[in-house]
Short mmCIF file of N, CA and C in Angstrom, two decimals:
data_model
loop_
_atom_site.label_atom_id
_atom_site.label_comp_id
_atom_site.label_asym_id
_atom_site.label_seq_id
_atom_site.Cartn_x
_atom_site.Cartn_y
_atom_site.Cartn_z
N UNK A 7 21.89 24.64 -24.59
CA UNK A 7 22.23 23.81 -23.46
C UNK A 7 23.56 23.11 -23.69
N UNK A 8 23.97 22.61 -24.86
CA UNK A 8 25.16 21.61 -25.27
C UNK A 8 26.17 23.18 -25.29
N UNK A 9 26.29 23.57 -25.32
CA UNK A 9 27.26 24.63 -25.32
C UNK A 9 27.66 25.66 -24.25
N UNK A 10 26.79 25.70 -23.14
CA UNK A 10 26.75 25.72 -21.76
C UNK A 10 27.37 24.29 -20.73
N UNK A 11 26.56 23.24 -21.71
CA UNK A 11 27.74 22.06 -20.89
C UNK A 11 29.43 22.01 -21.50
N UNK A 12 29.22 22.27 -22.32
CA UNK A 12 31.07 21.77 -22.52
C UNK A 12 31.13 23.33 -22.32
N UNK A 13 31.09 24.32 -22.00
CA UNK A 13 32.00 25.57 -21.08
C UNK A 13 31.72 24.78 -19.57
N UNK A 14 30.81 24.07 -19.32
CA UNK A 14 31.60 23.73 -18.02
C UNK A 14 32.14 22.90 -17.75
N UNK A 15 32.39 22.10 -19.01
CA UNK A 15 33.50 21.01 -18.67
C UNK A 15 34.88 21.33 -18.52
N UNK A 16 34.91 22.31 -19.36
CA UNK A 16 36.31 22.90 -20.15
C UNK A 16 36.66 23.80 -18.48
N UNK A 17 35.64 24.32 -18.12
CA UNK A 17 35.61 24.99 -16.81
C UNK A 17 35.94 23.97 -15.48
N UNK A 18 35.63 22.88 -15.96
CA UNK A 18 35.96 22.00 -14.62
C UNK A 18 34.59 22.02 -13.37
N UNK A 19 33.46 22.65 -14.29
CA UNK A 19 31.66 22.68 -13.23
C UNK A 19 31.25 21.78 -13.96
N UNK A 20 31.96 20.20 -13.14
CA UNK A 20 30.96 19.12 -13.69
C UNK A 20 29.68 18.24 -13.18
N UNK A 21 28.69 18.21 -13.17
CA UNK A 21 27.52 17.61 -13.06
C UNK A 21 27.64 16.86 -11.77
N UNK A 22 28.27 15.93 -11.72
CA UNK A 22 29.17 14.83 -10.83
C UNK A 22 29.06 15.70 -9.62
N UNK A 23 30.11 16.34 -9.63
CA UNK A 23 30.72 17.27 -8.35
C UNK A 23 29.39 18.18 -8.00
N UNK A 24 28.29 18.74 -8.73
CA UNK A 24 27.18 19.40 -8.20
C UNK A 24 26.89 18.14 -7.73
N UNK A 25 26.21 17.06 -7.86
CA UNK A 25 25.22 16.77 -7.28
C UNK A 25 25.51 16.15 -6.25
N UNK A 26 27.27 15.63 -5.84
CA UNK A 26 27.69 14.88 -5.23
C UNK A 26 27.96 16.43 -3.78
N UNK A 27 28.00 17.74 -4.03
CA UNK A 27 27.86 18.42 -2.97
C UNK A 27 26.41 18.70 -2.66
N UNK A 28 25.60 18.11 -3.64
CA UNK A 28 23.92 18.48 -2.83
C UNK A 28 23.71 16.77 -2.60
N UNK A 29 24.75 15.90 -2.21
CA UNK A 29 24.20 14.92 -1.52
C UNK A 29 23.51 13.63 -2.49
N UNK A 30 23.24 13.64 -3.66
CA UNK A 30 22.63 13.05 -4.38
C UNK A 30 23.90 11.93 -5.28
N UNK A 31 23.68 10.84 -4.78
CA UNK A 31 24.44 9.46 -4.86
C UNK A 31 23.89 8.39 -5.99
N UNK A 32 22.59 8.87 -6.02
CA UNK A 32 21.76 8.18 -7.01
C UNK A 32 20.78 8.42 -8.35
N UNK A 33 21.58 8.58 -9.48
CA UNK A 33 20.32 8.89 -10.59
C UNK A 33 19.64 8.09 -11.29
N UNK A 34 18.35 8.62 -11.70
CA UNK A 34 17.95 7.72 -12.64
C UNK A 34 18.04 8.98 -14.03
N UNK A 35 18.25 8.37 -15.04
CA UNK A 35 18.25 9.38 -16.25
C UNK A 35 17.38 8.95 -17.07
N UNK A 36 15.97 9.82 -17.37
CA UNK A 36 14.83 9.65 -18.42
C UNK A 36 15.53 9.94 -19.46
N UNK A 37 15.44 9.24 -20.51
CA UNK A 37 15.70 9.46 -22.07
C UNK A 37 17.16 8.60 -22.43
N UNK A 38 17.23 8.02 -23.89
CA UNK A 38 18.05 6.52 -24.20
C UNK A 38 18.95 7.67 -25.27
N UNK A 39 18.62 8.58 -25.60
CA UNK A 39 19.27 9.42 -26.63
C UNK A 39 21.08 9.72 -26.53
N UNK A 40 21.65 10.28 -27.51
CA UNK A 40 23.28 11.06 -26.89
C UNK A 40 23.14 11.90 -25.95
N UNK A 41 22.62 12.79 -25.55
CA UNK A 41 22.66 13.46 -24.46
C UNK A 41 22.37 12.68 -23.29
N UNK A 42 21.11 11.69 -23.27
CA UNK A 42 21.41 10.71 -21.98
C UNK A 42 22.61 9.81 -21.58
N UNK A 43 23.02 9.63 -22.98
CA UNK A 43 24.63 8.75 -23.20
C UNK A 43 25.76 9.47 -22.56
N UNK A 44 26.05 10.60 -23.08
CA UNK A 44 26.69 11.64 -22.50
C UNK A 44 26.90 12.20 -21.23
N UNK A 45 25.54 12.17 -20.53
CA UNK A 45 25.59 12.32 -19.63
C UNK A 45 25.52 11.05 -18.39
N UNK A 46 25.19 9.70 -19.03
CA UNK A 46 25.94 8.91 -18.10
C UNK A 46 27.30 8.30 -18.32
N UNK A 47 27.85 8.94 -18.99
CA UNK A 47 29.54 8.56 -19.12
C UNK A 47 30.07 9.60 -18.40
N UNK A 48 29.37 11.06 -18.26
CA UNK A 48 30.07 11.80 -17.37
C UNK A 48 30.21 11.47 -15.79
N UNK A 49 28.57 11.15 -15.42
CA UNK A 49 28.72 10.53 -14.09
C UNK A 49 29.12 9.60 -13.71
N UNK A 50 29.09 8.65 -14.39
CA UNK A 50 29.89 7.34 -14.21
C UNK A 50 31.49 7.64 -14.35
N UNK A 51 31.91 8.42 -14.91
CA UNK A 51 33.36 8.61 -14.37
C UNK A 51 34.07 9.72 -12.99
N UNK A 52 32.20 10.26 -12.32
CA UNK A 52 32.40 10.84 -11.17
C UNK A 52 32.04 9.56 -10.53
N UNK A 53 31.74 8.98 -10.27
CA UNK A 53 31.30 7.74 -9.30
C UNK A 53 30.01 8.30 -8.68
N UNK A 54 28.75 8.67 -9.92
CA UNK A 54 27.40 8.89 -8.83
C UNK A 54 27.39 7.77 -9.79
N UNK A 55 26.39 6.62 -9.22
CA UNK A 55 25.59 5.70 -9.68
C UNK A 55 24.06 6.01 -10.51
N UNK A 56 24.21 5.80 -12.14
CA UNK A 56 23.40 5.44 -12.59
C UNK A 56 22.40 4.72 -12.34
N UNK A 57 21.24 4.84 -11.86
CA UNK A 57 20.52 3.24 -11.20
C UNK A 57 19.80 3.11 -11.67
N UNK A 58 19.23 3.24 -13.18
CA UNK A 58 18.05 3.35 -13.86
C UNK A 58 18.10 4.16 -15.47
N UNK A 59 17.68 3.77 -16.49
CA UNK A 59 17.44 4.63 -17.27
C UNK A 59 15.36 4.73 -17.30
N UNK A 60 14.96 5.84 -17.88
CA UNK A 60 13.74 5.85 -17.87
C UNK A 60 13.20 6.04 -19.42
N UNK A 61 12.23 5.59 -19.82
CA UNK A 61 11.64 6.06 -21.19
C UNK A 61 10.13 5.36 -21.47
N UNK A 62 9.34 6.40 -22.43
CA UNK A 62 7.98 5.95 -22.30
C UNK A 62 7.26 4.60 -22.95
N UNK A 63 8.29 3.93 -23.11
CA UNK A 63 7.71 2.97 -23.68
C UNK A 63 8.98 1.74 -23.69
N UNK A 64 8.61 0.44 -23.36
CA UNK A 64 10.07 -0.31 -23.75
C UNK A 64 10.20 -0.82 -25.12
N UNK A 65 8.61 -0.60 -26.15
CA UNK A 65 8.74 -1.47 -27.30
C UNK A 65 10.09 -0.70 -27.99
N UNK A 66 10.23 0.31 -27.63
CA UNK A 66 10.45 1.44 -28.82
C UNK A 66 12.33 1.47 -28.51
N UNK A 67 12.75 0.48 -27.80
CA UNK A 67 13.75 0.55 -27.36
C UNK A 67 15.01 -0.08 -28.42
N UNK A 68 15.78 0.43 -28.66
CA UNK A 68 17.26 -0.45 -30.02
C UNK A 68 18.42 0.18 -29.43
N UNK A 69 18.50 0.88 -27.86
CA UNK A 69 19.82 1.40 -27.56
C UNK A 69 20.17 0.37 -26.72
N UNK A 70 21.55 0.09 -26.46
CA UNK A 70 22.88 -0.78 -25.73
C UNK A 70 23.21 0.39 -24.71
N UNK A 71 22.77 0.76 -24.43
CA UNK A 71 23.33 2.29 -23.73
C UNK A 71 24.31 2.11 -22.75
N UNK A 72 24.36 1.17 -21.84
CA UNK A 72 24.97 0.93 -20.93
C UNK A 72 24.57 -0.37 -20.35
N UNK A 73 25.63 -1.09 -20.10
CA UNK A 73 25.56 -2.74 -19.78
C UNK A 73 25.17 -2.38 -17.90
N UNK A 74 24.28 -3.24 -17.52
CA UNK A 74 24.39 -3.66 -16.29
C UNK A 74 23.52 -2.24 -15.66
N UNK A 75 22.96 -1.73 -16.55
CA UNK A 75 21.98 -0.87 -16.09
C UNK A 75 20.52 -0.81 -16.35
N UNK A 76 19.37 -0.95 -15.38
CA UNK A 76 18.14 -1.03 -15.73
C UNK A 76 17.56 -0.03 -16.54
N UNK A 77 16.85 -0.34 -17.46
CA UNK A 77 15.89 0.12 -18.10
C UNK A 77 14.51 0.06 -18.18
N UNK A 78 13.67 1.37 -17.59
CA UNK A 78 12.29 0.57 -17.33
C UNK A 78 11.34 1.93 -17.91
N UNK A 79 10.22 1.72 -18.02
CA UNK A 79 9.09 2.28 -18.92
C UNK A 79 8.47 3.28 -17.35
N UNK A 80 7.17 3.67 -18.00
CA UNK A 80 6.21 3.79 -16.81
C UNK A 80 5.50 3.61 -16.18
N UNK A 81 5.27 2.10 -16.79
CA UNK A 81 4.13 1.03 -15.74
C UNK A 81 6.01 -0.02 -14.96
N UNK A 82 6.99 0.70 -14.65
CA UNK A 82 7.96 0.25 -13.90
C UNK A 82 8.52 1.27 -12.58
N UNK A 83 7.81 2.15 -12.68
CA UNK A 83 9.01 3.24 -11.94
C UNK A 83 9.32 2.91 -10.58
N UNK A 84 8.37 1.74 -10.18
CA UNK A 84 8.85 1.14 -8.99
C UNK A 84 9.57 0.67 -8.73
N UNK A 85 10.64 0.35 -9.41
CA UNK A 85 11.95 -0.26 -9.75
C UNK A 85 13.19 0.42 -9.87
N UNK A 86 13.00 1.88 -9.41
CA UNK A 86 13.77 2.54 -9.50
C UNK A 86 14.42 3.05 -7.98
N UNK A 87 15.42 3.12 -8.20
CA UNK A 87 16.19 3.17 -6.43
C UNK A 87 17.18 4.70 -6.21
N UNK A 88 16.62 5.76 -6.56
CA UNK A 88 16.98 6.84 -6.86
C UNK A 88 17.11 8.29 -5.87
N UNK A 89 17.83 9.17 -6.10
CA UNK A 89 17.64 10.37 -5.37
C UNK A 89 17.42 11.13 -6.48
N UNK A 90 16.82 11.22 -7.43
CA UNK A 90 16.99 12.14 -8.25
C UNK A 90 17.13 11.72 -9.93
N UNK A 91 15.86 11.65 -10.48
CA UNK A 91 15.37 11.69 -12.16
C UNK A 91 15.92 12.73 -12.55
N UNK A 92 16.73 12.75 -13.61
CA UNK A 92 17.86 13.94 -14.75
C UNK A 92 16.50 13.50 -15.90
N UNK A 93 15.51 14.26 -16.05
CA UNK A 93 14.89 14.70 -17.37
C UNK A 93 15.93 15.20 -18.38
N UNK A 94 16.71 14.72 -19.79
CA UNK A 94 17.33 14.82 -20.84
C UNK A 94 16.70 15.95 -22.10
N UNK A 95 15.31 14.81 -22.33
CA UNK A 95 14.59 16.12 -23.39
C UNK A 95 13.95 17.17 -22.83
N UNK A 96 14.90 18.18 -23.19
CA UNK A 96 14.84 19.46 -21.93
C UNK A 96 13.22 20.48 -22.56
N UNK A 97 12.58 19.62 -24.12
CA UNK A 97 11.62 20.84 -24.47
C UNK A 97 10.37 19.99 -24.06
N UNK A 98 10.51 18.55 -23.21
CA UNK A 98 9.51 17.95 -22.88
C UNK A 98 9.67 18.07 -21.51
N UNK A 99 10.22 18.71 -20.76
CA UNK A 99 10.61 18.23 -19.37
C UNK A 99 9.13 18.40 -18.56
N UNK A 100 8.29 19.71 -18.88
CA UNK A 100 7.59 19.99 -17.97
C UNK A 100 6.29 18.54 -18.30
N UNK A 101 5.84 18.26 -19.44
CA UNK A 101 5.08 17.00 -19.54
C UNK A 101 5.64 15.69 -18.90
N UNK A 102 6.93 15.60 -19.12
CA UNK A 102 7.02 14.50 -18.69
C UNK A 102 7.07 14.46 -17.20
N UNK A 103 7.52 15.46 -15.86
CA UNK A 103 7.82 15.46 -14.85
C UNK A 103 5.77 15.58 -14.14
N UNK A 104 4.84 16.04 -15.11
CA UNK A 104 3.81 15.79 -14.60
C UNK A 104 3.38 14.26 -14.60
N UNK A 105 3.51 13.56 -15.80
CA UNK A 105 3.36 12.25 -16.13
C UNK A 105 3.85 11.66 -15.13
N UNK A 106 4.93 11.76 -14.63
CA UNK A 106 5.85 10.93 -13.48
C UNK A 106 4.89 11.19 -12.36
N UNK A 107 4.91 12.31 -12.26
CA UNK A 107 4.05 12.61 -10.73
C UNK A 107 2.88 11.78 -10.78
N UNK A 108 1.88 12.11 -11.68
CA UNK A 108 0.64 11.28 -11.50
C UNK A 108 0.96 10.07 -11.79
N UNK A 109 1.74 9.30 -11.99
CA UNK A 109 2.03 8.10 -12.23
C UNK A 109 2.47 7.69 -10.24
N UNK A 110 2.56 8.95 -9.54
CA UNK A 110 2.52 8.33 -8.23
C UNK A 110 4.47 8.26 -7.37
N UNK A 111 5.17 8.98 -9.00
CA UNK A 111 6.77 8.90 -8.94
C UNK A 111 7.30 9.85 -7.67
N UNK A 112 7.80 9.60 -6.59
CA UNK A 112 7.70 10.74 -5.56
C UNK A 112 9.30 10.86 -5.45
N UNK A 113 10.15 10.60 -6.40
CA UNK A 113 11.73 10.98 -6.69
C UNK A 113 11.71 12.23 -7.28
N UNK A 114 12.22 13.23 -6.43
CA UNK A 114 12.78 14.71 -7.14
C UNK A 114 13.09 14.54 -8.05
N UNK A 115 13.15 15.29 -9.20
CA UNK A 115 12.93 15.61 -10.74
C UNK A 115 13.38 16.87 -11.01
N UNK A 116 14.56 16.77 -11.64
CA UNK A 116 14.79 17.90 -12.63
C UNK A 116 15.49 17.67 -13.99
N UNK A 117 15.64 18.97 -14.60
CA UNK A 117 15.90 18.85 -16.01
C UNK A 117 16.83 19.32 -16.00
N UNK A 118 17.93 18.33 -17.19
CA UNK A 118 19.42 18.56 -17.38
C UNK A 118 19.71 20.12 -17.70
N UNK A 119 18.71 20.44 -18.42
CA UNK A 119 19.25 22.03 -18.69
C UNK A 119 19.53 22.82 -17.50
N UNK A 120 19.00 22.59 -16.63
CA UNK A 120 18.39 23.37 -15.24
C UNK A 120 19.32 22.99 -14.37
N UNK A 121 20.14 21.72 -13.92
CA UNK A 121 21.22 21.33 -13.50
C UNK A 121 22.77 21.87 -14.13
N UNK A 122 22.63 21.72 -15.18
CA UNK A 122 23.74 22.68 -16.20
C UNK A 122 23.90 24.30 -16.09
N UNK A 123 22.83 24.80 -15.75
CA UNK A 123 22.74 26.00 -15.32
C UNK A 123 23.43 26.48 -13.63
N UNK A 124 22.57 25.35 -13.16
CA UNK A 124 23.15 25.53 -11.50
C UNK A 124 24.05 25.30 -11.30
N UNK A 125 25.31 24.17 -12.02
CA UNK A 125 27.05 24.42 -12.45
C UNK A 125 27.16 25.29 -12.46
N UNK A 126 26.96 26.66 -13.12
CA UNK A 126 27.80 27.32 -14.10
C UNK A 126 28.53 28.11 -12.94
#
């Protein structure tokens, strides 16, 4: 997946520009990791709005990831103001996008790998 994204950076098929031609103004991004880092420094220098980070737990939290951006667990997802959850850990995506659902989460969901693909 990391090597499919930077050919499309280098390519100029950036994340930003997909989602900003399918309309989507608002993410929330599950996971506090470098690849979630990564990928909100990319969008944030397309101008989609970050509006949320997501992760399963807040005890477990020691990242600064980004100032002035919410961070919320899964007894929070109501707090989220989104068009669209970017799942990060791409070998958990399918557990976690069920978890969301039965948790009642009715924001489209997909996984960064799967968005990186639809760039190319």
């Amino acid at each position: 997946m990391n090597n499919k994204w930077i050919q499309n950076l280098n390519n100029k098929k950036l994340i930003g520009r997909y989602l900003k031609q399918n309309n989507i103004k608002r993410v929330s991004i599950y996971g506090l990791g470098d690849i979630a880092h990564n990928l909100f420094n990319e969008l944030n220098n397309l101008d989609i709005k970050v509006d949320s980070f997501i992760c399963s737990s807040l005890d477990t939290i020691e990242s600064d990831i980004a100032e002035n951006v919410l961070i919320v667990d899964f007894n929070s997802l109501d707090r989220i103001n989104s068009d669209l959850i970017i799942i990060t850990p791409i070998y958990e995506f399918e557990n976690i996008r069920k978890k969301l659902k039965l948790l009642g989460c009715e924001t489209k969901i997909e996984s960064l790998e799967n968005i990186i693909q639809m760039c190319s």
